[in-house]
Coordinates of C-alpha atoms and ligand atoms in Angstrom, one line a residue:
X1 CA 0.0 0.0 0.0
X2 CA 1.2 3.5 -1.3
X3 CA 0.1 6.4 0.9
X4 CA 0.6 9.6 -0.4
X5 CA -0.9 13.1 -0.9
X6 CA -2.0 13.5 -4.2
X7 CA -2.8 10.3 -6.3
X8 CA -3.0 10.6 -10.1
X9 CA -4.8 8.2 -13.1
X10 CA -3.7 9.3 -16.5
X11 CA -0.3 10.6 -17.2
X12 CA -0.8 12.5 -20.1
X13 CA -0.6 16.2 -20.6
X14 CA -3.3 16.9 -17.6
X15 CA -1.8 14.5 -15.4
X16 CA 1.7 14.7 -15.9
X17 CA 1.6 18.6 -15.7
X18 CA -0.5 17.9 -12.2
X19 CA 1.7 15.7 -10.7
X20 CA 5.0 17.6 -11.6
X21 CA 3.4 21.0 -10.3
X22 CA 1.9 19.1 -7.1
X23 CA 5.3 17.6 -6.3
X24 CA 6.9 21.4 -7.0
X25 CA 4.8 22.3 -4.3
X26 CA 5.8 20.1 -1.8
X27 CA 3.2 16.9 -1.9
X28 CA 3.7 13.5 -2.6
X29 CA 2.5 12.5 -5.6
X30 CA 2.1 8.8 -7.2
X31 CA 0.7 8.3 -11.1
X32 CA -0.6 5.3 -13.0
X33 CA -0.6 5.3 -16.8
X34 CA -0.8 1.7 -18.9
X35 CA 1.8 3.1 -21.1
X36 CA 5.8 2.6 -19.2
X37 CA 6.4 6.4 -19.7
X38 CA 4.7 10.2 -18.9
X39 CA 3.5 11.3 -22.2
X40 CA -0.2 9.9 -23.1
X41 CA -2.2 10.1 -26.6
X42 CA -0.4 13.5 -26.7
X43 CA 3.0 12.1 -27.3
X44 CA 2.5 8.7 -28.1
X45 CA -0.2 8.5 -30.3
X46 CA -1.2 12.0 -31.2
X47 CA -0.1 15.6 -31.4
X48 CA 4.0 14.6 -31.5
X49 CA 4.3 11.6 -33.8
X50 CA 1.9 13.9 -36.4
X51 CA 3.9 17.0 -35.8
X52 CA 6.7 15.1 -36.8
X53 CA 5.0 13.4 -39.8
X54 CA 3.8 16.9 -41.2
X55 CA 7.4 18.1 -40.3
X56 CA 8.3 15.6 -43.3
X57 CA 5.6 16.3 -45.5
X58 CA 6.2 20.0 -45.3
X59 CA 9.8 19.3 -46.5
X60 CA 8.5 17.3 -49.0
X61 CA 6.0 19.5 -50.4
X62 CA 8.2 22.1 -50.3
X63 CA 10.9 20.0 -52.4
X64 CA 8.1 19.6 -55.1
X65 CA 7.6 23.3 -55.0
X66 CA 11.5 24.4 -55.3
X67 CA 11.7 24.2 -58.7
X68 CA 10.0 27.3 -59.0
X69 CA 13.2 28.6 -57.1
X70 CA 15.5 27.4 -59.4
X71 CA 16.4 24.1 -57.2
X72 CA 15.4 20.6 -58.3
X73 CA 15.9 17.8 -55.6
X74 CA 14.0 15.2 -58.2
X75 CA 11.6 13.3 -57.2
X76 CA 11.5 12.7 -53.2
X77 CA 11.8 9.1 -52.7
X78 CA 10.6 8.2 -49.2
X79 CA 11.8 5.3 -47.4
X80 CA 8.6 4.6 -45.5
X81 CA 10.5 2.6 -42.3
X82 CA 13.1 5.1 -41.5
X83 CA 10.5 7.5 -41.8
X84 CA 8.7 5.5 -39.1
X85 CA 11.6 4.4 -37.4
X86 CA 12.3 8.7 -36.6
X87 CA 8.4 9.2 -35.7
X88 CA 8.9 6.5 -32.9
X89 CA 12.6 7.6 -32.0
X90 CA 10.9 11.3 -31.9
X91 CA 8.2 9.7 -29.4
X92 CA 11.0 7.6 -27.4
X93 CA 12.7 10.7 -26.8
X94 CA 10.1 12.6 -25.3
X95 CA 8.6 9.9 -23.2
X96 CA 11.3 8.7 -21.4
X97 CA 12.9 12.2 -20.9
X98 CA 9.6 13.4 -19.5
X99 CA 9.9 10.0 -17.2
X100 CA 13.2 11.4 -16.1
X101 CA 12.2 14.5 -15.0
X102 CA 9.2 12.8 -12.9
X103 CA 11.8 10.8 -11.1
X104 CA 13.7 13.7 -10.5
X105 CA 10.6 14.8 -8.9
X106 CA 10.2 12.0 -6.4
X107 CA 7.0 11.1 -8.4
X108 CA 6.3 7.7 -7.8
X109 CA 4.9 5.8 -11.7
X110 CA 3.2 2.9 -11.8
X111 CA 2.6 1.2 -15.0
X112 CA -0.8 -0.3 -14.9
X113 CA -4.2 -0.1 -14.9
X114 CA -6.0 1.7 -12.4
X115 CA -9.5 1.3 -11.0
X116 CA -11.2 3.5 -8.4
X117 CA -12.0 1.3 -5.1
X118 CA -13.2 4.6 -2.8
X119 CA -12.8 8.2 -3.0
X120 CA -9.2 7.7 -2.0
X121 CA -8.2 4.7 -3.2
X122 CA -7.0 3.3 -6.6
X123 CA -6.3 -0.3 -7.1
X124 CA -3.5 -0.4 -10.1
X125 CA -2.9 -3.8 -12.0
X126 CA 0.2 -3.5 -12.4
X127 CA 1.6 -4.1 -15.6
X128 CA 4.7 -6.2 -14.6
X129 CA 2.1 -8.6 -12.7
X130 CA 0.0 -8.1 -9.2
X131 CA -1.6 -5.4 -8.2
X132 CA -1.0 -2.8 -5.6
X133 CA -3.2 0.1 -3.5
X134 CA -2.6 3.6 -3.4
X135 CA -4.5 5.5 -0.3
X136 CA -4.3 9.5 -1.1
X137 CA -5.7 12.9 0.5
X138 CA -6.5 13.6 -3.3
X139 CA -7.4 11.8 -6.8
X140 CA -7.1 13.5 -10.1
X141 CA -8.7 12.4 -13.1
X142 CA -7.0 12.8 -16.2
X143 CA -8.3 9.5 -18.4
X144 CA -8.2 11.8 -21.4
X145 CA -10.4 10.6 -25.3
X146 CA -10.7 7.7 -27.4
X147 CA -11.5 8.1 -31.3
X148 CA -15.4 8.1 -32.0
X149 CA -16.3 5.0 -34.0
X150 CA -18.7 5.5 -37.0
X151 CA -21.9 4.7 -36.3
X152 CA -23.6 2.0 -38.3
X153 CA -21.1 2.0 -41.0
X154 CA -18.2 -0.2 -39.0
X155 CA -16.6 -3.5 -40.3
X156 CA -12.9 -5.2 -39.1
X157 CA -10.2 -4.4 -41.8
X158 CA -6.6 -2.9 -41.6
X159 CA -8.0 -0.6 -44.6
X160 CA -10.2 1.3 -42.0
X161 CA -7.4 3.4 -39.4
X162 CA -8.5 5.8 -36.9
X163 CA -5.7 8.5 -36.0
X164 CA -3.8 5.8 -33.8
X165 CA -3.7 3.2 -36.9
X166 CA -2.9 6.1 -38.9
X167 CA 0.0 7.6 -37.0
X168 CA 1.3 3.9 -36.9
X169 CA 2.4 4.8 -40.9
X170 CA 1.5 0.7 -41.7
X171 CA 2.1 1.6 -45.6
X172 CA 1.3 4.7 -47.8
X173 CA -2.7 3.7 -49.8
X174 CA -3.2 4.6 -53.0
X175 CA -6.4 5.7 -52.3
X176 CA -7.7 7.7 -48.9
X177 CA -10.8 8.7 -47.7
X178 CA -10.7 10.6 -45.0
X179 CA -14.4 11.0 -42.8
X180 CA -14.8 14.1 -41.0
X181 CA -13.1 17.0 -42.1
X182 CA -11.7 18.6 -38.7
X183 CA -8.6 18.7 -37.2
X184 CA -7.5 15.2 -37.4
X185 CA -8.8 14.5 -40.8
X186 CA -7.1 17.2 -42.0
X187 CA -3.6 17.3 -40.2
X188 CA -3.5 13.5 -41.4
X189 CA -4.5 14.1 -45.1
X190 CA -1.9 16.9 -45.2
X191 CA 0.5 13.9 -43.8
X192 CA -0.5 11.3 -46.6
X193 CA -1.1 13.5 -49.3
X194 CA 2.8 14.7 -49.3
X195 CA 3.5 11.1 -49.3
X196 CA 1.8 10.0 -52.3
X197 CA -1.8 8.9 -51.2
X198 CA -4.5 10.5 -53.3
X199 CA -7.5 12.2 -50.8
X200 CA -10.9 12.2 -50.7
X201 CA -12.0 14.1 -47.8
X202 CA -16.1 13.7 -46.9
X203 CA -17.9 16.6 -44.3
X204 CA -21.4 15.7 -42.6
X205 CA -21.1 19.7 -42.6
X206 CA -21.5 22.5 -44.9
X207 CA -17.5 23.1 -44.9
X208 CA -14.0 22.1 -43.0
X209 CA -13.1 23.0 -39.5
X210 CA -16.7 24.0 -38.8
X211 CA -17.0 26.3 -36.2
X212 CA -14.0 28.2 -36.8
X213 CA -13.9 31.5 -38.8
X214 CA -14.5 31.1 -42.8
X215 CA -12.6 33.6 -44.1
X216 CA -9.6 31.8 -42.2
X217 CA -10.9 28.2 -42.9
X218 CA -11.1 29.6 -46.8
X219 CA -7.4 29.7 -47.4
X220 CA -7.0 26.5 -45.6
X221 CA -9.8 24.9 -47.9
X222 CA -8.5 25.9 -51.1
X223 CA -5.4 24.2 -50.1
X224 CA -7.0 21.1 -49.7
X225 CA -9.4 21.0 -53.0
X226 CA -5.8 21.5 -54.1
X227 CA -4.3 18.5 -52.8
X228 CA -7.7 16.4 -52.9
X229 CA -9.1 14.3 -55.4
X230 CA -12.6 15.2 -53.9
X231 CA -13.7 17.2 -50.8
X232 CA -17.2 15.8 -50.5
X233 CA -19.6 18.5 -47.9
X234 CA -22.8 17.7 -46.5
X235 CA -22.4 14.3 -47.3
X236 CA -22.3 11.1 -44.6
X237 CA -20.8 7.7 -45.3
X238 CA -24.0 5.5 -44.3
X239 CA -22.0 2.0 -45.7
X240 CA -18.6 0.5 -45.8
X241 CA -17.9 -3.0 -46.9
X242 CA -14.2 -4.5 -47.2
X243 CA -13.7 -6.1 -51.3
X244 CA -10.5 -7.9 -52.1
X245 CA -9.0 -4.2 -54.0
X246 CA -10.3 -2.4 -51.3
X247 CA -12.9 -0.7 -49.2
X248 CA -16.1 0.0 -50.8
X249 CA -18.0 3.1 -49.2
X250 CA -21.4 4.0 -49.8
X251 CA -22.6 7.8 -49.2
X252 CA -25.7 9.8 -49.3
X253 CA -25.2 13.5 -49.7
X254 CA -26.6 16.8 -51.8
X255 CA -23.3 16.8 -53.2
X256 CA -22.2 13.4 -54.2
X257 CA -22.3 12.1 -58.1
X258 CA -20.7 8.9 -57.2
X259 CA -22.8 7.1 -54.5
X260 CA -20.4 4.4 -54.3
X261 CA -16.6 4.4 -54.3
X262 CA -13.7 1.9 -53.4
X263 CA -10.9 3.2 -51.3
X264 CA -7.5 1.8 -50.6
X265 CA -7.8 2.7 -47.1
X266 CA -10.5 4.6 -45.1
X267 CA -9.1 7.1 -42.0
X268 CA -12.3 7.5 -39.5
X269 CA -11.8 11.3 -38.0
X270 CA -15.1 12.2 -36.6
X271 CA -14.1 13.2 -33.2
X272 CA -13.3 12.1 -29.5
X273 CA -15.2 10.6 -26.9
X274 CA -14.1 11.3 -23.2
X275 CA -13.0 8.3 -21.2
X276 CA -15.3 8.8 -18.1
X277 CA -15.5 4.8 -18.2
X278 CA -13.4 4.1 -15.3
X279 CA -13.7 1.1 -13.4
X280 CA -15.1 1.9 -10.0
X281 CA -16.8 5.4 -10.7
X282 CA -19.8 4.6 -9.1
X283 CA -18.4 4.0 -5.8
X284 CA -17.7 7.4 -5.8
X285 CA -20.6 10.7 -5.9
X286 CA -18.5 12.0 -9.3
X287 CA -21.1 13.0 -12.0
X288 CA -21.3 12.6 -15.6
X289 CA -23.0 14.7 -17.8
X290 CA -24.7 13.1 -20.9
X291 CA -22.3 13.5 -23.1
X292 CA -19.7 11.3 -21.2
X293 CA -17.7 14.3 -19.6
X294 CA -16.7 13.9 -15.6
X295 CA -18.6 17.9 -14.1
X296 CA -16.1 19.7 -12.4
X297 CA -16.4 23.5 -11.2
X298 CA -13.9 25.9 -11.7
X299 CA -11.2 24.8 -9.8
X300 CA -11.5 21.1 -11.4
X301 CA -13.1 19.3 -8.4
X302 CA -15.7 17.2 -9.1
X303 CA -18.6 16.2 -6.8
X304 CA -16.8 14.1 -5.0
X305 CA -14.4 16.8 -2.4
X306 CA -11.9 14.3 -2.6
X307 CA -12.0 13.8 -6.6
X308 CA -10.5 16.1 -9.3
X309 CA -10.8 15.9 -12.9
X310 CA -8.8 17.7 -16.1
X311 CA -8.0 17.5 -19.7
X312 CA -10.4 15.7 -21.7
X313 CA -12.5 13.9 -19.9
X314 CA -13.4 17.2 -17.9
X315 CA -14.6 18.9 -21.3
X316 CA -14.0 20.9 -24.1
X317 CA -12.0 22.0 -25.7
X318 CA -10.1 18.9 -26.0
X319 CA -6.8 20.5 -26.3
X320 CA -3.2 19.0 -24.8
X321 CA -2.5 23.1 -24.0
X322 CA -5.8 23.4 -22.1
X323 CA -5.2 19.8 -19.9
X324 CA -1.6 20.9 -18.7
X325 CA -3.6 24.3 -17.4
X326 CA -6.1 22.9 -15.6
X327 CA -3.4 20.3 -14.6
X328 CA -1.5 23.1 -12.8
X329 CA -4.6 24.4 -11.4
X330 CA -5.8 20.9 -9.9
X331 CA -2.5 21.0 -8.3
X332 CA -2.2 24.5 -6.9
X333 CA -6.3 24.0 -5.3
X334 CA -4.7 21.1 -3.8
X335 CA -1.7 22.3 -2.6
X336 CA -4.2 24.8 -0.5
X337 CA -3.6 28.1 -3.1
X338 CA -6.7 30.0 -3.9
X339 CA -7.0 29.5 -8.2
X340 CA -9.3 29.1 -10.6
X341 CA -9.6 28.1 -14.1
X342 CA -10.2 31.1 -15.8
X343 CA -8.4 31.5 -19.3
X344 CA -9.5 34.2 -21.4
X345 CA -8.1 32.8 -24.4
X346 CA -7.1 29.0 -24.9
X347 CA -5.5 29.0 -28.4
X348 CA -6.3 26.4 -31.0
X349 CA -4.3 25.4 -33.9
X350 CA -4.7 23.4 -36.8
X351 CA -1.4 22.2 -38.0
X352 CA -2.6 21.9 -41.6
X353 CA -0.7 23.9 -44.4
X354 CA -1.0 26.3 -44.1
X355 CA -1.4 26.4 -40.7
X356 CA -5.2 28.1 -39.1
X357 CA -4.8 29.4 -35.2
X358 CA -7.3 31.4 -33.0
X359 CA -7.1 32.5 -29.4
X360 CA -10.1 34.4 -27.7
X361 CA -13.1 35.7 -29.6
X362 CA -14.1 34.4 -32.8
X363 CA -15.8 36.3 -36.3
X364 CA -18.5 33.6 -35.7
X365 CA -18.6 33.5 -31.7
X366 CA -19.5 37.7 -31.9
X367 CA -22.1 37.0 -34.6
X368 CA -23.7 34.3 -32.9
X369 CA -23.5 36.3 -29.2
X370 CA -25.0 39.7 -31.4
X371 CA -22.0 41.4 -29.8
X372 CA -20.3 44.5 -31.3
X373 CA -17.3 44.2 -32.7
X374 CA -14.3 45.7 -34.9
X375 CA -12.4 43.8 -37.1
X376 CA -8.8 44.7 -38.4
X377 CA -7.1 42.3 -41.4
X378 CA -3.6 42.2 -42.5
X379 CA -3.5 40.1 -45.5
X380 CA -0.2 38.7 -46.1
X381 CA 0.5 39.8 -49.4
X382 CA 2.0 43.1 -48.0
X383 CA 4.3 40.7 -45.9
X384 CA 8.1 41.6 -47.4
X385 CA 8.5 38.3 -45.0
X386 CA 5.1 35.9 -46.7
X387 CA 7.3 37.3 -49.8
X388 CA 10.2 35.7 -49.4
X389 CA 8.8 32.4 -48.2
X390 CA 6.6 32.3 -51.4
X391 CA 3.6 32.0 -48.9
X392 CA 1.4 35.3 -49.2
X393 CA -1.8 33.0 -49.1
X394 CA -1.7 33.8 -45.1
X395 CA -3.7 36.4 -43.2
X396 CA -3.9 38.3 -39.4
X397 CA -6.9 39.5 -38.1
X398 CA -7.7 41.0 -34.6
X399 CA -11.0 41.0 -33.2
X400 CA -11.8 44.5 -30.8
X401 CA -14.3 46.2 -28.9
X402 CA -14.8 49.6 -30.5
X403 CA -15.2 51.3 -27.7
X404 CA -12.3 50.3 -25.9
X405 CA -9.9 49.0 -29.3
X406 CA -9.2 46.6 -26.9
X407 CA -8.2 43.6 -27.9
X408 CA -10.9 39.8 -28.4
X409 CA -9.7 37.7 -30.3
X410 CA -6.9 36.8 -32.9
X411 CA -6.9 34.9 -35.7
X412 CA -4.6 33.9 -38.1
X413 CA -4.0 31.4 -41.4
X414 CA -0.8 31.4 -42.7
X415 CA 2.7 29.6 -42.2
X416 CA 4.0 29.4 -38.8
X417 CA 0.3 30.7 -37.7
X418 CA 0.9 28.1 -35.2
X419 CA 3.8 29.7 -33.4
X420 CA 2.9 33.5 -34.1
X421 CA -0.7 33.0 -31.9
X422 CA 1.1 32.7 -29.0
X423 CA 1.3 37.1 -28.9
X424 CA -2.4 36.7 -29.5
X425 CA -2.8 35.1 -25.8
X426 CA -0.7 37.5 -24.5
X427 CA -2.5 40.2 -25.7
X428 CA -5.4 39.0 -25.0
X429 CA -5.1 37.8 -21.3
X430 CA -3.1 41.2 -20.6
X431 CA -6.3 43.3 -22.1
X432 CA -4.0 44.6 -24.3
X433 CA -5.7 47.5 -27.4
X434 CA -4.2 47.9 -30.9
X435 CA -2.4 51.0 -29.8
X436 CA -0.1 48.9 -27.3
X437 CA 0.2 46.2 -30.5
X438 CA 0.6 49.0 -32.9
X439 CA 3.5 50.8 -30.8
X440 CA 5.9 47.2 -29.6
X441 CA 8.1 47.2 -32.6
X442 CA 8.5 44.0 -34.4
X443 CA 11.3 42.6 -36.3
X444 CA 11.7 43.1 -39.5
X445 CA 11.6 41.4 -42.3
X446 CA 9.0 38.1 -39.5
X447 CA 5.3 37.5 -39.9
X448 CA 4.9 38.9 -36.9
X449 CA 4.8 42.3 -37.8
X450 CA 1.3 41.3 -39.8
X451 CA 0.3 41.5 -36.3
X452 CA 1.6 45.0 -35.6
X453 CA 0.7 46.2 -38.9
X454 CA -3.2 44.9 -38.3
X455 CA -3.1 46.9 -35.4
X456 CA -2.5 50.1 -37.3
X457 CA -4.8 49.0 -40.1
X458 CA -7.2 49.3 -37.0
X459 CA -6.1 52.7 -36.8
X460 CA -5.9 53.5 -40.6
X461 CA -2.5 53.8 -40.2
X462 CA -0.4 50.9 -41.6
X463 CA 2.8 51.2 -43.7
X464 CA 2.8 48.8 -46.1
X465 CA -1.3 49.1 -47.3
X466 CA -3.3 51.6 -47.9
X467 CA -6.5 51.3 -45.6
X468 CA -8.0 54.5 -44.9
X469 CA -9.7 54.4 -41.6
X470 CA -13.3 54.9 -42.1
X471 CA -15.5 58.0 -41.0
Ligands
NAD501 P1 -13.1 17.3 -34.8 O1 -14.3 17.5 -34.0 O2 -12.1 18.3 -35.0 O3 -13.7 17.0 -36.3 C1 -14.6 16.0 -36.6 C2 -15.2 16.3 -37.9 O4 -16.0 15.2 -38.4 C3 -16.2 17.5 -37.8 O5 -16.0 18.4 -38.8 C4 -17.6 16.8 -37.9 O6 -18.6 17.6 -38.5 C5 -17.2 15.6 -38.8 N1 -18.1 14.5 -38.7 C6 -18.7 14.0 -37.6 N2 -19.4 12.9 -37.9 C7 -19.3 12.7 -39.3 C8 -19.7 11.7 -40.2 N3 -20.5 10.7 -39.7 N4 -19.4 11.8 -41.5 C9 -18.6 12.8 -41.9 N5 -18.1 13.8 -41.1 C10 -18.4 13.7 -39.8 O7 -12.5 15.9 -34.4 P2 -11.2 15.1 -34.8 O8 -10.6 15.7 -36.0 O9 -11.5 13.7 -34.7 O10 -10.3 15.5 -33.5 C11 -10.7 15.2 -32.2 C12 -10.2 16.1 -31.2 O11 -8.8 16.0 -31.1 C13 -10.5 17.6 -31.6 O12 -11.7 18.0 -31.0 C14 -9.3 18.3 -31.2 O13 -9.6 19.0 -30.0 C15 -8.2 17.3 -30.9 N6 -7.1 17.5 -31.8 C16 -6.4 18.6 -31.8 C17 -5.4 18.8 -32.6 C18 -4.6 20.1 -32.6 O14 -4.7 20.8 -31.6 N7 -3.9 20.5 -33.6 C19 -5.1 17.9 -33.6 C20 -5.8 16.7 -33.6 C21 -6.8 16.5 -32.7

């Protein structure tokens, strides 16, 4: 029997981040995961193998592209193991270095399976054989998602991958279908399109990324028409069956021609489910809301006063960034520190290419809240940087209150939107207005001056464009 302070189940972004925080501050702190390092569906099977996998097919695409520069690499020729071999080396790395650093931390890891006995207890089967108990003050929650199966429309193959089969790189299909076209769907397609598959993508919804701003989601979309065979909209998959060339997928949709077509392979992408399914729950007075997500108030305790909950199975969004946040917060509430879970602005980034990121209010939020707002856009072809790269497809906008020009929202498509968003949330969770934005000098020649320079197109003042401000 362990006895410690803080006990945690899951060690993936929420739990890991909890834990490492908790010990930080001075409490004892034991974590089960099934998996033999720190790390979760983040780094094993999600956002770092298919960071590294569109690391490779920017190069790639790029490489295709680079004769327009005058350079001619030929045609890439991709050696589909060693490509697989880095992906898992990439993984290997993290998850034992972030192992380390919990050992350095006096964090105790047990590799196993864990299952709630009372509201502070966990039973783990461990994975090395037995079992053992750990009695703690505290219990966080930090199961994290699954991949949604497709309803009705389901069959056993090694054609049909969801995004763990997918990131596992088993071979590159001729053919892809991709279902759901959100952030999965399309970081993947981006993935196996640059390595030779040709994509179909197919939408339930009127367009890609729904819920996120269209003008933004337009550049990104035109990309992928680009790179796809066919992006089917408003159109569901209602049948699959597996043939000996491949998968045959029946669809019903306004915009289909071809109600029946046979895939290579078939990538499911339709979203996540939380894993609120843990053994032993229901000895405890945690609830569940009905659409599978553990309730927690603002400090991430659930009903239970012993219990805590973050990252995805405490709700949306279901972000790594968002679960190491509340992490930190579960941990500083326990520790006996007043804090909430208050962000202002939780970015979200969709690592396609170009890249789409957004932090704070939305075009489509304002509309749909009937609030007033002011809208500023930089479009990138003034960019002496977007220039250089050959990418002036990309575009900065900033979201403000016109009374105040303080600053909502940002939102940005482009290259590297990813990493420029990041002076979106500090802008927004400092209230800074465009006239802070407008006066911090930015280097010159980055793409971060499109967010200066949307700042003074605020105020009808910026260099490189002519945007007279109006009345
Ligand atoms: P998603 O919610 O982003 O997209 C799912 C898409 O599938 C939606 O557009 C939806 O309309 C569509 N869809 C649903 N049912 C369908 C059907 N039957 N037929 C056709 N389309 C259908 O979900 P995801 O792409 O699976 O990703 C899951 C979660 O993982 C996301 O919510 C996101 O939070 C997280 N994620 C984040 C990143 C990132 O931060 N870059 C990357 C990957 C995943």
């Amino acid at each position: 029997m362990i006895s410690t302070h803080v006990a945690v189940l899951g060690a993936g972004p929420g739990g890991y981040a909890a834990a490492y925080l908790a010990s930080d501050l001075g409490l004892t702190v034991a974590m089960v995961d099934v998996e033999p390092n720190p790390g979760g569906v983040c780094t094993y099977r999600g956002c770092i193998p298919s960071k590294a996998l569109l690391h490779a097919a920017k190069l790639v695409t790029e490489a295709r592209h680079a004769p327009a520069w005058g350079i001619d690499f030929g045609q890439p020729s991709i050696d589909l193991a060693k490509l697989r071999a880095w992906k898992n080396a990439v993984v290997a790395k993290l998850t034992t270095g972030n192992g380390q650093v919990g050992k350095m931390r006096k964090v105790q890891y047990l590799q196993g399976r864990g299952e709630i006995v009372d509201p502070h207890t966990i039973r783990v089967a461990l994975a090395s054989g037995g079992s053992e108990e750990i009695r703690a003050d505290h219990l966080i929650l930090c199961t994290g998602s699954r991949p949604t199966t497709l309803p009705g429309a389901t069959i056993q193959s090694d054609r049909l991958l969801d995004s763990t089969s997918a990131l596992d790189l088993p071979r590159i299909p001729t053919s892809l279908l991709i279902v759901g076209g959100g952030y999965i769907g399309l970081e993947l397609g981006t993935v196996y399109s640059a390595l030779g598959s040709e994509i179909t993508v197919v939408e339930m919804t009127g367009d890609l990324l729904p819920g996120a701003d269209r003008d933004l989601v337009g550049v990104v979309a035109r990309r992928i028409e680009q790179m796809s065979k066919a992006v089917l909209l408003n159109t569901k998959v209602v049948g699959m069956k597996e043939e000996s060339a491949g998968i045959r997928v029946s669809f019903e949709g306004a915009d289909v021609k071809d109600n029946d077509q046979l895939f290579d392979a078939v990538l499911v992408a339709i979203g996540r489910r939380p894993n609120s399914n843990i053994p032993g729950l229901e000895k405890t007075k945690v609830q569940v809301d009905r659409r599978g997500f553990i309730v927690v108030d603002e400090q991430r305790r659930t009903s239970e006063p012993s219990i805590f909950a973050v990252g995805d199975v405490a709700g949306e969004p279901m972000l790594a960034h968002k679960a190491m946040h509340e992490g930190r917060v579960a941990a500083e509430v326990i520790a006996g520190n007043r804090t909430v879970f208050a962000p202002r602005a939780i970015p979200a980034v969709v690592f396609t290419d170009p890249e789409l990121a957004w932090c704070g209010l939305t075009e489509t939020q304002a509309q749909a809240e009937g609030r007033k707002i002011s809208v500023a856009r930089y479009p990138w072809g003034a960019s002496g940087r977007a220039v250089t790269l050959d990418r002036t497809d990309g575009s900065t906008k900033l979201i403000l209150d016109p009374e105040t020009e303080r600053i909502l929202g940002v939102g940005i498509v482009g290259v590297g939107a990813g990493e420029m968003i990041a002076e979106g949330v500090l802008a927004v969770e400092m209230g800074a207005n465009a006239t802070d934005l407008g006066l911090a000098i930015h280097p010159h020649p980055t793409l971060t001056e499109t967010m200066m320079e949307s700042a003074d197109v605020y105020h009808g003042q910026a260099i490189h464009i002519y945007r007279p401000k109006k009345g």
